[in-house]
């Protein structure tokens, strides 16, 4: 499998550079970003005895280099894939025991067992509670936290960028607490997601298909259509057995006719290429009176009406 940016740093002298030179190079290439670490300086308040004021100073030497958010996610996903056997054994072991525990139980009692397990696993993750956020939103934020901490794992980051595949071995897992923690978290998260999928404890919009689609939608520059329309596009394209140009042509003209999409044909075609499936030639409608096209438009209209209820 090809991993984006894995081994992207090919300079043979890179490992000989000092840390500052490496950081500057990776920053210039866009793999690292920077932030300033502030130093607080207490000063006496001359008007109030015993009280201090604090001022914050920023110095160039306090500049900290961290992975870009995009690189963090790439490495995080690589680690999950690389150590997938460790991850999967967590959920496999749980569901073997869980299925034994609910064997012969009616659905209501099985659901109670599932809920107890869900609560126990969630509570053991020690995620900070927030009454305004759902559990799955908090789990999403916890994943983002683990991803951001990657900047502190410099050896892992540099091994990924230089393509040192042998670095990511069993010994690394056994010795690296960060890696152990993310595998444990993701293994438990997989259990929570599956239990929720089976018993529908809470609506999840952070890890289901909509979450991935929404991330794709957010990466589109100035979209001329809503997320609901984007989901409908995805639904229609998924039903295609293969790249059928005629279906894509009808879909484009349907969206334009109902003013659900105001972009150009080229914009639509480029988006399909980037996010869904490869197409090259222009999407043209040779004959608007074509019976097959009219039938496809009618079907799309019916499906949109049902989809948009």
Coordinates of C-alpha atoms in Angstrom, one line a residue:
X1 CA 0.0 0.0 0.0
X2 CA 1.2 3.5 -0.8
X3 CA 1.1 6.0 2.1
X4 CA 1.1 9.7 1.2
X5 CA 4.3 11.5 2.1
X6 CA 5.9 8.2 3.4
X7 CA 9.5 8.5 2.5
X8 CA 9.0 12.0 1.0
X9 CA 12.4 13.2 2.5
X10 CA 15.1 11.7 0.3
X11 CA 18.1 13.9 1.0
X12 CA 20.9 11.5 2.1
X13 CA 22.4 14.1 4.4
X14 CA 19.1 14.8 6.2
X15 CA 19.9 12.5 9.1
X16 CA 23.3 14.3 9.6
X17 CA 21.7 17.7 10.0
X18 CA 21.1 19.1 13.5
X19 CA 17.6 19.5 14.8
X20 CA 17.2 23.2 13.9
X21 CA 18.3 22.6 10.3
X22 CA 15.9 19.6 10.0
X23 CA 13.1 21.7 11.4
X24 CA 13.7 24.6 9.1
X25 CA 13.8 22.3 6.1
X26 CA 10.6 20.5 7.0
X27 CA 8.9 23.9 7.7
X28 CA 9.9 25.2 4.3
X29 CA 8.5 22.1 2.7
X30 CA 5.2 22.6 4.5
X31 CA 5.4 19.4 6.7
X32 CA 6.0 21.4 9.9
X33 CA 4.3 24.5 11.2
X34 CA 5.5 26.7 14.1
X35 CA 4.1 28.2 17.2
X36 CA 5.5 30.5 19.9
X37 CA 5.9 29.4 23.5
X38 CA 5.3 32.3 25.8
X39 CA 7.4 33.0 28.9
X40 CA 5.5 34.6 31.8
X41 CA 7.2 37.3 33.8
X42 CA 5.6 38.3 37.2
X43 CA 5.9 41.9 38.3
X44 CA 4.7 43.4 41.7
X45 CA 1.6 45.5 41.6
X46 CA 2.7 48.7 43.3
X47 CA -0.8 49.7 44.2
X48 CA -1.9 46.4 45.8
X49 CA 0.5 44.9 48.3
X50 CA 1.2 41.2 47.8
X51 CA -0.4 41.1 44.3
X52 CA 1.5 40.3 41.1
X53 CA 0.8 41.1 37.5
X54 CA 1.9 38.7 34.7
X55 CA 3.2 39.7 31.3
X56 CA 4.0 37.3 28.5
X57 CA 7.1 37.6 26.4
X58 CA 7.7 35.9 23.1
X59 CA 11.3 35.2 21.9
X60 CA 12.5 33.7 18.7
X61 CA 14.3 31.0 20.7
X62 CA 10.8 30.0 22.0
X63 CA 9.7 29.0 18.5
X64 CA 8.4 25.4 18.5
X65 CA 8.1 23.3 15.4
X66 CA 5.2 20.9 15.2
X67 CA 3.7 18.6 12.5
X68 CA 1.1 20.1 10.2
X69 CA -2.4 18.9 11.0
X70 CA -2.5 17.0 7.7
X71 CA 0.8 15.2 8.4
X72 CA -0.4 14.3 11.9
X73 CA -3.4 12.6 10.5
X74 CA -1.4 10.8 7.8
X75 CA 1.1 9.3 10.4
X76 CA -1.7 8.5 12.8
X77 CA -3.6 6.5 10.2
X78 CA -0.3 4.8 9.1
X79 CA 0.3 3.7 12.7
X80 CA -3.2 2.3 13.0
X81 CA -2.7 0.4 9.7
X82 CA 0.8 -0.8 10.6
X83 CA -0.3 -2.2 14.0
X84 CA -3.7 -3.3 13.0
X85 CA -3.3 -6.8 14.4
X86 CA -2.8 -5.3 17.9
X87 CA -5.8 -3.1 17.4
X88 CA -8.1 -5.8 16.1
X89 CA -7.4 -8.3 18.9
X90 CA -8.9 -5.8 21.4
X91 CA -12.3 -5.8 19.7
X92 CA -12.2 -9.5 18.7
X93 CA -11.5 -10.5 22.3
X94 CA -14.3 -8.3 23.6
X95 CA -16.9 -9.5 21.2
X96 CA -16.1 -13.2 21.8
X97 CA -16.8 -12.7 25.5
X98 CA -19.7 -10.4 24.8
X99 CA -21.5 -12.8 22.5
X100 CA -21.0 -15.6 25.0
X101 CA -22.6 -13.3 27.7
X102 CA -25.7 -12.6 25.7
X103 CA -26.2 -16.0 24.3
X104 CA -29.9 -17.1 24.7
X105 CA -30.9 -13.7 26.1
X106 CA -33.8 -11.7 24.6
X107 CA -33.0 -8.5 22.9
X108 CA -34.0 -6.2 25.8
X109 CA -31.7 -8.1 28.2
X110 CA -28.9 -8.2 25.6
X111 CA -29.2 -4.5 25.1
X112 CA -28.9 -3.9 28.8
X113 CA -25.7 -6.0 28.8
X114 CA -24.4 -4.1 25.8
X115 CA -25.2 -0.7 27.4
X116 CA -23.4 -1.7 30.6
X117 CA -20.3 -2.7 28.6
X118 CA -20.5 0.5 26.6
X119 CA -20.6 2.7 29.7
X120 CA -17.8 0.8 31.4
X121 CA -15.5 1.1 28.4
X122 CA -16.3 4.7 27.8
X123 CA -15.8 5.6 31.5
X124 CA -12.5 3.8 31.6
X125 CA -11.2 6.0 28.8
X126 CA -11.4 8.9 31.3
X127 CA -12.6 11.4 28.7
X128 CA -13.4 14.9 30.2
X129 CA -17.2 15.3 30.3
X130 CA -19.0 18.2 28.7
X131 CA -22.7 18.5 29.0
X132 CA -22.9 20.4 25.6
X133 CA -21.3 17.6 23.6
X134 CA -22.3 14.1 22.8
X135 CA -20.1 11.1 23.7
X136 CA -19.2 10.6 20.1
X137 CA -18.2 14.2 19.7
X138 CA -16.0 13.9 22.8
X139 CA -14.5 10.7 21.4
X140 CA -13.7 12.5 18.1
X141 CA -12.0 15.3 20.1
X142 CA -10.0 12.6 22.0
X143 CA -8.8 11.1 18.7
X144 CA -7.8 14.6 17.5
X145 CA -5.8 15.1 20.8
X146 CA -4.0 11.8 20.3
X147 CA -3.2 12.8 16.7
X148 CA -1.9 16.2 17.8
X149 CA 0.5 14.6 20.4
X150 CA 2.4 13.0 17.5
X151 CA 4.5 16.2 17.3
X152 CA 6.1 15.1 20.5
X153 CA 7.1 11.8 18.9
X154 CA 9.9 13.1 16.8
X155 CA 11.5 9.7 16.0
X156 CA 8.2 8.4 14.7
X157 CA 7.6 11.5 12.6
X158 CA 11.1 11.5 11.0
X159 CA 11.0 7.7 10.4
X160 CA 7.7 8.2 8.5
X161 CA 9.0 11.1 6.4
X162 CA 12.3 9.3 5.5
X163 CA 10.4 6.1 4.8
X164 CA 12.1 4.0 7.4
X165 CA 9.7 1.0 7.4
X166 CA 11.9 -1.2 9.6
X167 CA 11.6 1.4 12.4
X168 CA 8.0 0.5 12.8
X169 CA 8.4 -2.9 14.3
X170 CA 7.3 -4.9 17.4
X171 CA 10.1 -3.4 19.5
X172 CA 8.7 0.1 18.9
X173 CA 5.3 -0.9 20.0
X174 CA 6.6 -2.6 23.1
X175 CA 8.7 0.4 24.1
X176 CA 6.5 3.4 23.0
X177 CA 3.8 4.3 25.5
X178 CA 2.2 6.8 23.0
X179 CA 1.7 4.1 20.4
X180 CA 0.3 1.7 23.0
X181 CA -2.2 4.3 24.1
X182 CA -3.5 5.1 20.7
X183 CA -4.0 1.4 19.8
X184 CA -5.8 0.9 23.1
X185 CA -8.0 3.9 22.5
X186 CA -8.8 3.0 18.9
X187 CA -9.5 -0.6 19.8
X188 CA -12.0 0.5 22.5
X189 CA -13.4 3.1 20.1
X190 CA -14.1 0.3 17.6
X191 CA -16.0 -1.6 20.3
X192 CA -18.1 1.4 21.2
X193 CA -18.9 2.2 17.6
X194 CA -19.9 -1.4 16.9
X195 CA -22.1 -1.6 20.1
X196 CA -23.8 1.6 19.1
X197 CA -24.3 0.4 15.6
X198 CA -26.0 -2.8 16.9
X199 CA -28.1 -1.2 19.7
X200 CA -28.4 2.5 18.6
X201 CA -27.6 4.1 21.9
X202 CA -26.8 7.5 20.5
X203 CA -26.9 9.2 17.1
X204 CA -23.4 9.3 15.7
X205 CA -22.5 11.9 13.1
X206 CA -18.7 11.9 13.8
X207 CA -17.6 8.4 12.8
X208 CA -20.2 7.0 10.4
X209 CA -20.2 7.5 6.6
X210 CA -21.5 11.1 7.0
X211 CA -18.3 12.1 8.9
X212 CA -16.0 11.0 6.0
X213 CA -18.3 12.7 3.5
X214 CA -18.4 15.9 5.5
X215 CA -14.6 16.0 5.6
X216 CA -14.6 15.6 1.8
X217 CA -17.2 18.3 1.5
X218 CA -15.1 20.7 3.7
X219 CA -12.1 20.2 1.4
X220 CA -14.0 21.5 -1.7
X221 CA -13.1 25.1 -2.4
X222 CA -16.2 27.3 -2.2
X223 CA -18.8 24.6 -3.0
X224 CA -21.9 25.9 -4.8
X225 CA -24.2 23.3 -3.3
X226 CA -25.2 22.2 0.2
X227 CA -23.9 19.2 2.1
X228 CA -27.3 17.5 1.6
X229 CA -26.8 17.7 -2.1
X230 CA -23.3 16.4 -1.8
X231 CA -24.6 13.4 0.1
X232 CA -27.2 12.8 -2.6
X233 CA -24.5 12.9 -5.3
X234 CA -22.5 10.4 -3.3
X235 CA -25.6 8.1 -3.0
X236 CA -26.2 8.2 -6.7
X237 CA -22.6 7.6 -7.7
X238 CA -22.3 4.7 -5.3
X239 CA -25.2 2.9 -7.2
X240 CA -23.2 3.0 -10.4
X241 CA -21.8 -0.4 -11.2
X242 CA -19.0 1.3 -13.1
X243 CA -18.3 4.8 -14.5
X244 CA -21.3 5.3 -16.7
X245 CA -21.0 8.6 -18.4
X246 CA -24.7 8.8 -19.3
X247 CA -25.7 8.6 -15.6
X248 CA -23.3 11.3 -14.6
X249 CA -24.5 13.5 -17.5
X250 CA -28.1 13.1 -16.3
X251 CA -27.1 13.7 -12.7
X252 CA -25.4 16.9 -13.6
X253 CA -28.3 18.2 -15.7
X254 CA -30.8 17.2 -12.9
X255 CA -28.9 19.2 -10.3
X256 CA -28.6 22.1 -12.6
X257 CA -32.3 22.0 -13.5
X258 CA -33.4 22.1 -9.9
X259 CA -30.7 24.7 -9.1
X260 CA -29.1 22.4 -6.6
X261 CA -25.7 22.9 -8.2
X262 CA -24.6 26.3 -9.7
X263 CA -21.1 25.4 -10.7
X264 CA -19.8 24.7 -14.2
X265 CA -19.6 21.3 -15.9
X266 CA -15.8 21.5 -15.5
X267 CA -16.2 22.1 -11.7
X268 CA -18.5 19.1 -11.5
X269 CA -16.2 16.9 -13.5
X270 CA -13.1 17.8 -11.5
X271 CA -15.0 17.2 -8.3
X272 CA -16.1 13.7 -9.5
X273 CA -12.5 13.0 -10.5
X274 CA -11.0 14.1 -7.2
X275 CA -13.5 12.6 -4.8
X276 CA -15.4 9.7 -6.5
X277 CA -14.3 8.1 -9.7
X278 CA -12.1 8.9 -12.8
X279 CA -13.7 10.6 -15.8
X280 CA -11.9 12.6 -18.4
X281 CA -14.0 13.8 -21.3
X282 CA -16.5 16.6 -21.0
X283 CA -20.0 15.7 -19.7
X284 CA -22.2 16.8 -22.6
X285 CA -25.9 16.1 -23.3
X286 CA -26.2 15.3 -27.0
X287 CA -30.0 15.0 -27.1
X288 CA -32.3 16.2 -24.2
X289 CA -35.2 14.4 -25.7
X290 CA -33.4 11.0 -25.4
X291 CA -35.9 8.6 -23.7
X292 CA -33.2 7.0 -21.5
X293 CA -32.1 10.4 -20.3
X294 CA -35.7 11.5 -19.6
X295 CA -36.3 8.3 -17.7
X296 CA -33.1 8.8 -15.6
X297 CA -34.2 12.4 -14.8
X298 CA -37.6 11.2 -13.6
X299 CA -35.9 8.6 -11.4
X300 CA -33.5 11.2 -10.0
X301 CA -36.5 13.5 -9.3
X302 CA -38.3 10.7 -7.4
X303 CA -35.2 9.7 -5.4
X304 CA -34.4 13.3 -4.5
X305 CA -38.0 13.8 -3.3
X306 CA -37.7 10.7 -1.1
X307 CA -34.1 11.5 0.0
X308 CA -34.9 15.1 0.9
X309 CA -38.0 14.3 3.1

